[in-house]
Amino acid sequence: MCMKSSVKPSFEKLMPAAGESFRCLNRNSLRAPAKWHRHPEAELTYVEKGSGFRLVGDHIGSYRDGDLVLLGSDIPHTWSSDEYRGKTYDLHPAFVVQFHPGFLGKDFLAAAEMEAVASLLERARRGIWYPRPVADDVGKRIKTMLKLSGVPRLIELLACLHELTQVDSGQLLSSELYLRTAGPEGERRIQTVCDHILHHLSDPELDLKTLADLVRMNPSAFSRFFRQSTGRTVTTHIAELRIGLACRLLTETDRSILSISLEAGFSNLSNFNRRFRSLRGMTPREYRSHFQAVR
């Protein structure tokens, strides 16, 4: 289970088509691998159908059908599709809008009417995830935008942003402290650690000292650095990822609880059950039963 990301996010230069001031596209139309990258443009990504992992700053989470995320300027990100993982081209099916905050002029967002949008884009520097039905409604607008041009296309983008300013159910993804530690060195260290964790989630020997050695820090200093960067401890971060993987395996496969616990990196079943209950409020078996009952 690996994310397609490099140690340092690459800078991506986005060029709108002739006669356009921002990009709106179906990600399936691209033939370039999805990668860990950043750009000054804000980005609105809607995954109508699909599943996988997304990495936004120091946030690592899974996505499913109807996933909508708004990203502000310069936050590193990537999506890794389950369907295409390991293939030459991760087509990562999604509808995407990319626009520079100043694409309508440097003073446009300073207008009184745009105050709420300006505030939205500032919060989106951490990435914002939106639940359904907000995601599906905005997703329909993005798909409509693909068929439009000129002023109607621009109006549809502004309508999307206005709609998101009216929503208070969005979830911030990356930690606030990530922005403060996102300099080149701090960013390199966090990304190295995140990559290693993702590649070794199934390894029960994954521990604090191993991760500290990767970035040439002593364990106590690394522990403080990681918590300041992500807002949580290394142990909590790994446990959340492992339980997240277990949840997906419980709902998407018929594998035994023991097999899933080993795949998720737990050396014994009792520890897995205890950790699962503490994070999900029920046992793995109850979680699977509950999912099967409501799907």
Short mmCIF file of C-alpha atoms in Angstrom, two decimals:
data_model
loop_
_atom_site.label_atom_id
_atom_site.label_comp_id
_atom_site.label_asym_id
_atom_site.label_seq_id
_atom_site.Cartn_x
_atom_site.Cartn_y
_atom_site.Cartn_z
CA MET A 1 0.00 0.00 0.00
CA CYS A 2 2.05 2.94 -1.19
CA MET A 3 1.37 6.52 -2.16
CA LYS A 4 2.89 7.75 -5.41
CA SER A 5 4.86 10.58 -3.88
CA SER A 6 8.46 11.70 -3.84
CA VAL A 7 10.38 12.94 -0.81
CA LYS A 8 9.87 16.55 -1.87
CA PRO A 9 6.68 17.69 -3.61
CA SER A 10 7.34 18.69 -7.18
CA PHE A 11 6.24 22.10 -8.41
CA GLU A 12 3.58 21.79 -11.08
CA LYS A 13 3.06 24.61 -13.56
CA LEU A 14 -0.56 24.71 -14.68
CA MET A 15 -1.44 26.36 -17.97
CA PRO A 16 -5.08 27.12 -18.86
CA ALA A 17 -6.09 26.58 -22.47
CA ALA A 18 -6.13 29.53 -24.87
CA GLY A 19 -9.04 31.84 -24.14
CA GLU A 20 -9.46 30.52 -20.60
CA SER A 21 -8.32 31.95 -17.25
CA PHE A 22 -8.62 28.73 -15.22
CA ARG A 23 -8.58 24.97 -15.80
CA CYS A 24 -11.51 22.60 -15.59
CA LEU A 25 -10.87 19.00 -16.60
CA ASN A 26 -11.68 15.33 -16.24
CA ARG A 27 -8.58 13.80 -14.62
CA ASN A 28 -9.11 10.70 -16.78
CA SER A 29 -8.13 12.74 -19.81
CA LEU A 30 -4.55 13.11 -18.55
CA ARG A 31 -1.85 10.55 -19.26
CA ALA A 32 0.59 11.60 -16.57
CA PRO A 33 1.06 9.68 -13.32
CA ALA A 34 -0.47 11.21 -10.20
CA LYS A 35 2.36 12.41 -7.96
CA TRP A 36 3.09 14.33 -4.77
CA HIS A 37 3.07 17.95 -5.96
CA ARG A 38 2.12 21.53 -5.22
CA HIS A 39 1.10 24.59 -7.22
CA PRO A 40 0.01 28.19 -6.47
CA GLU A 41 -3.45 27.51 -7.90
CA ALA A 42 -6.34 26.56 -5.64
CA GLU A 43 -7.92 23.25 -6.58
CA LEU A 44 -11.39 21.74 -6.27
CA THR A 45 -11.41 17.96 -6.77
CA TYR A 46 -14.54 15.81 -7.02
CA VAL A 47 -14.26 12.03 -7.21
CA GLU A 48 -17.65 10.84 -8.43
CA LYS A 49 -16.74 7.16 -8.30
CA GLY A 50 -13.59 5.53 -6.97
CA SER A 51 -11.64 4.72 -3.85
CA GLY A 52 -8.08 5.02 -2.61
CA PHE A 53 -5.90 7.22 -0.44
CA ARG A 54 -5.33 10.96 -0.51
CA LEU A 55 -2.42 12.84 1.00
CA VAL A 56 -2.91 16.56 1.75
CA GLY A 57 -0.09 18.22 3.70
CA ASP A 58 0.31 15.94 6.72
CA HIS A 59 -3.17 14.42 6.32
CA ILE A 60 -3.43 10.85 5.06
CA GLY A 61 -6.92 9.49 4.58
CA SER A 62 -9.05 7.27 2.41
CA TYR A 63 -11.65 8.41 -0.08
CA ARG A 64 -14.72 6.81 -1.64
CA ASP A 65 -17.47 7.74 -4.10
CA GLY A 66 -18.60 11.34 -3.85
CA ASP A 67 -15.40 12.80 -2.38
CA LEU A 68 -14.99 16.59 -2.62
CA VAL A 69 -11.88 18.47 -1.45
CA LEU A 70 -10.96 22.14 -1.79
CA LEU A 71 -7.23 22.91 -1.65
CA GLY A 72 -5.73 26.36 -1.19
CA SER A 73 -2.49 27.58 -2.74
CA ASP A 74 0.75 25.64 -2.40
CA ILE A 75 -0.35 22.79 -0.15
CA PRO A 76 1.33 19.53 -1.26
CA HIS A 77 -1.13 16.83 -2.26
CA THR A 78 -1.76 13.66 -4.23
CA TRP A 79 -4.50 11.09 -4.73
CA SER A 80 -3.72 7.39 -5.17
CA SER A 81 -6.47 5.35 -6.82
CA ASP A 82 -7.02 1.74 -5.72
CA GLU A 83 -7.87 0.78 -9.28
CA TYR A 84 -4.66 2.09 -10.84
CA ARG A 85 -2.14 1.70 -8.01
CA GLY A 86 1.03 0.06 -9.29
CA LYS A 87 0.30 0.77 -12.94
CA THR A 88 2.29 3.12 -15.17
CA TYR A 89 -0.47 5.71 -15.24
CA ASP A 90 -2.61 6.38 -12.18
CA LEU A 91 -5.59 7.81 -14.05
CA HIS A 92 -7.18 8.81 -10.74
CA PRO A 93 -10.73 9.46 -12.06
CA ALA A 94 -11.91 12.86 -10.86
CA PHE A 95 -13.31 16.17 -12.03
CA VAL A 96 -10.90 18.98 -11.20
CA VAL A 97 -11.01 22.79 -11.23
CA GLN A 98 -7.74 24.70 -10.79
CA PHE A 99 -7.59 28.49 -10.53
CA HIS A 100 -5.11 31.04 -9.24
CA PRO A 101 -6.60 33.11 -6.39
CA GLY A 102 -5.64 36.25 -8.32
CA PHE A 103 -6.83 35.11 -11.75
CA LEU A 104 -9.49 37.85 -11.83
CA GLY A 105 -7.08 40.54 -10.68
CA LYS A 106 -5.13 41.05 -7.48
CA ASP A 107 -7.86 43.23 -5.93
CA PHE A 108 -10.80 41.01 -6.83
CA LEU A 109 -10.78 39.01 -3.60
CA ALA A 110 -10.45 42.28 -1.66
CA ALA A 111 -13.92 43.35 -2.83
CA ALA A 112 -16.52 43.39 -0.05
CA GLU A 113 -18.68 40.88 -1.92
CA MET A 114 -15.77 38.42 -2.03
CA GLU A 115 -14.87 38.52 1.67
CA ALA A 116 -16.39 35.12 2.40
CA VAL A 117 -14.64 33.52 -0.60
CA ALA A 118 -11.29 35.03 0.41
CA SER A 119 -11.75 33.59 3.91
CA LEU A 120 -12.69 30.21 2.41
CA LEU A 121 -9.53 30.06 0.28
CA GLU A 122 -7.38 31.00 3.27
CA ARG A 123 -8.85 28.14 5.34
CA ALA A 124 -8.39 25.84 2.33
CA ARG A 125 -4.61 26.20 2.68
CA ARG A 126 -5.06 23.21 5.03
CA GLY A 127 -7.42 21.42 2.63
CA ILE A 128 -11.16 21.11 3.28
CA TRP A 129 -13.21 17.92 2.80
CA TYR A 130 -16.97 18.17 2.24
CA PRO A 131 -19.56 15.47 2.96
CA ARG A 132 -22.48 14.49 0.81
CA PRO A 133 -24.88 15.97 -0.33
CA VAL A 134 -22.69 19.09 -0.59
CA ALA A 135 -20.08 17.13 -2.55
CA ASP A 136 -22.55 15.77 -5.08
CA ASP A 137 -24.23 19.14 -5.60
CA VAL A 138 -20.92 20.94 -6.21
CA GLY A 139 -19.73 17.96 -8.25
CA LYS A 140 -22.68 18.44 -10.62
CA ARG A 141 -21.69 22.07 -11.06
CA ILE A 142 -18.12 21.08 -11.91
CA LYS A 143 -19.33 18.58 -14.50
CA THR A 144 -21.57 21.29 -15.98
CA MET A 145 -18.59 23.64 -16.09
CA LEU A 146 -16.79 21.21 -18.40
CA LYS A 147 -19.44 21.84 -21.05
CA LEU A 148 -19.42 25.63 -20.73
CA SER A 149 -17.14 28.40 -21.96
CA GLY A 150 -16.76 32.13 -21.54
CA VAL A 151 -18.79 34.03 -18.97
CA PRO A 152 -21.20 31.14 -18.12
CA ARG A 153 -18.20 28.98 -17.20
CA LEU A 154 -16.80 31.70 -14.94
CA ILE A 155 -20.18 32.27 -13.29
CA GLU A 156 -20.44 28.55 -12.52
CA LEU A 157 -17.05 28.61 -10.76
CA LEU A 158 -18.10 31.59 -8.64
CA ALA A 159 -21.36 29.79 -7.85
CA CYS A 160 -19.37 26.76 -6.62
CA LEU A 161 -17.25 28.92 -4.34
CA HIS A 162 -20.27 30.83 -3.06
CA GLU A 163 -22.05 27.57 -2.24
CA LEU A 164 -19.02 26.34 -0.26
CA THR A 165 -18.98 29.57 1.78
CA GLN A 166 -22.47 28.67 2.98
CA VAL A 167 -21.36 25.27 4.31
CA ASP A 168 -20.20 24.80 7.90
CA SER A 169 -19.76 21.02 7.72
CA GLY A 170 -16.40 21.04 5.92
CA GLN A 171 -13.56 19.20 7.66
CA LEU A 172 -10.06 20.68 7.72
CA LEU A 173 -7.53 18.04 6.65
CA SER A 174 -3.94 19.11 7.26
CA SER A 175 -2.93 20.30 10.72
CA GLU A 176 -2.51 23.98 11.46
CA LEU A 177 1.02 23.35 12.68
CA TYR A 178 1.92 21.77 9.34
CA LEU A 179 1.85 25.22 7.78
CA ARG A 180 4.42 26.41 10.30
CA THR A 181 6.78 23.50 9.72
CA ALA A 182 6.34 23.25 5.95
CA GLY A 183 9.76 24.71 5.16
CA PRO A 184 12.00 22.59 2.92
CA GLU A 185 13.72 20.67 5.72
CA GLY A 186 10.67 20.10 7.89
CA GLU A 187 8.66 19.13 4.84
CA ARG A 188 11.33 16.69 3.67
CA ARG A 189 11.45 15.01 7.07
CA ILE A 190 7.68 14.69 7.44
CA GLN A 191 7.33 13.31 3.92
CA THR A 192 10.14 10.79 4.42
CA VAL A 193 8.47 9.54 7.58
CA CYS A 194 4.97 9.43 6.02
CA ASP A 195 6.28 7.48 3.03
CA HIS A 196 8.02 4.97 5.29
CA ILE A 197 4.94 4.48 7.46
CA LEU A 198 2.72 3.87 4.44
CA HIS A 199 5.15 1.34 2.98
CA HIS A 200 5.52 -0.51 6.29
CA LEU A 201 2.06 -0.37 7.89
CA SER A 202 1.92 -4.17 8.01
CA ASP A 203 5.24 -4.38 9.88
CA PRO A 204 4.58 -4.80 13.64
CA GLU A 205 8.18 -3.70 14.30
CA LEU A 206 7.49 -0.18 12.99
CA ASP A 207 8.46 2.05 15.91
CA LEU A 208 9.53 5.52 17.00
CA LYS A 209 13.28 4.81 16.91
CA THR A 210 13.17 3.47 13.35
CA LEU A 211 11.37 6.61 12.14
CA ALA A 212 13.67 8.92 14.11
CA ASP A 213 16.73 7.23 12.56
CA LEU A 214 15.30 7.83 9.07
CA VAL A 215 15.53 11.60 9.53
CA ARG A 216 18.65 11.52 11.73
CA MET A 217 16.99 12.77 14.92
CA ASN A 218 17.07 11.33 18.41
CA PRO A 219 13.74 9.73 19.42
CA SER A 220 12.70 12.37 21.96
CA ALA A 221 13.40 15.29 19.61
CA PHE A 222 11.69 13.49 16.75
CA SER A 223 8.65 12.75 18.92
CA ARG A 224 8.27 16.48 19.72
CA PHE A 225 8.85 17.45 16.09
CA PHE A 226 6.25 14.98 14.79
CA ARG A 227 3.63 16.11 17.29
CA GLN A 228 4.25 19.78 16.50
CA SER A 229 4.03 19.04 12.78
CA THR A 230 0.93 16.84 12.79
CA GLY A 231 -0.90 17.57 16.04
CA ARG A 232 -0.70 13.94 17.17
CA THR A 233 1.84 11.42 18.44
CA VAL A 234 3.62 8.93 16.19
CA THR A 235 1.84 6.06 17.96
CA THR A 236 -1.58 7.63 17.44
CA HIS A 237 -0.83 8.45 13.80
CA ILE A 238 0.23 4.88 13.00
CA ALA A 239 -2.72 3.42 14.90
CA GLU A 240 -5.20 5.63 13.03
CA LEU A 241 -3.76 4.56 9.67
CA ARG A 242 -3.76 0.89 10.63
CA ILE A 243 -7.35 1.00 11.87
CA GLY A 244 -8.34 2.92 8.74
CA LEU A 245 -6.84 0.14 6.61
CA ALA A 246 -8.58 -2.48 8.74
CA CYS A 247 -11.94 -0.74 8.27
CA ARG A 248 -11.55 -0.86 4.51
CA LEU A 249 -10.62 -4.55 4.60
CA LEU A 250 -13.55 -5.33 6.90
CA THR A 251 -16.06 -3.69 4.56
CA GLU A 252 -14.54 -4.61 1.21
CA THR A 253 -13.36 -8.21 1.77
CA ASP A 254 -14.53 -11.41 3.46
CA ARG A 255 -11.15 -12.05 5.08
CA SER A 256 -11.04 -13.24 8.67
CA ILE A 257 -10.58 -10.77 11.54
CA LEU A 258 -7.22 -12.39 12.37
CA SER A 259 -5.97 -12.07 8.79
CA ILE A 260 -7.02 -8.42 8.68
CA SER A 261 -5.34 -7.65 12.00
CA LEU A 262 -2.04 -9.05 10.72
CA GLU A 263 -2.34 -7.18 7.42
CA ALA A 264 -2.91 -3.98 9.39
CA GLY A 265 0.29 -4.51 11.39
CA PHE A 266 -1.01 -5.83 14.71
CA SER A 267 1.00 -8.67 16.20
CA ASN A 268 -1.88 -10.10 18.24
CA LEU A 269 -5.64 -10.12 17.96
CA SER A 270 -6.43 -8.83 21.44
CA ASN A 271 -4.36 -5.68 20.88
CA PHE A 272 -6.09 -5.15 17.53
CA ASN A 273 -9.55 -5.53 19.10
CA ARG A 274 -8.66 -3.18 21.95
CA ARG A 275 -7.25 -0.48 19.66
CA PHE A 276 -10.12 -0.83 17.20
CA ARG A 277 -12.71 -0.39 19.95
CA SER A 278 -10.93 2.67 21.34
CA LEU A 279 -10.97 4.41 17.93
CA ARG A 280 -14.29 3.17 16.49
CA GLY A 281 -16.38 2.51 19.60
CA MET A 282 -17.10 -1.11 18.61
CA THR A 283 -15.28 -4.35 17.87
CA PRO A 284 -14.11 -5.20 14.34
CA ARG A 285 -16.83 -7.85 14.09
CA GLU A 286 -19.51 -5.36 15.17
CA TYR A 287 -18.16 -2.81 12.69
CA ARG A 288 -18.44 -5.30 9.81
CA SER A 289 -21.95 -6.34 10.86
CA HIS A 290 -23.05 -2.73 11.18
CA PHE A 291 -21.74 -1.89 7.72
CA GLN A 292 -23.45 -4.89 6.15
CA ALA A 293 -26.73 -3.92 7.83
CA VAL A 294 -26.79 -0.31 6.60
CA ARG A 295 -25.22 -0.51 3.15
#
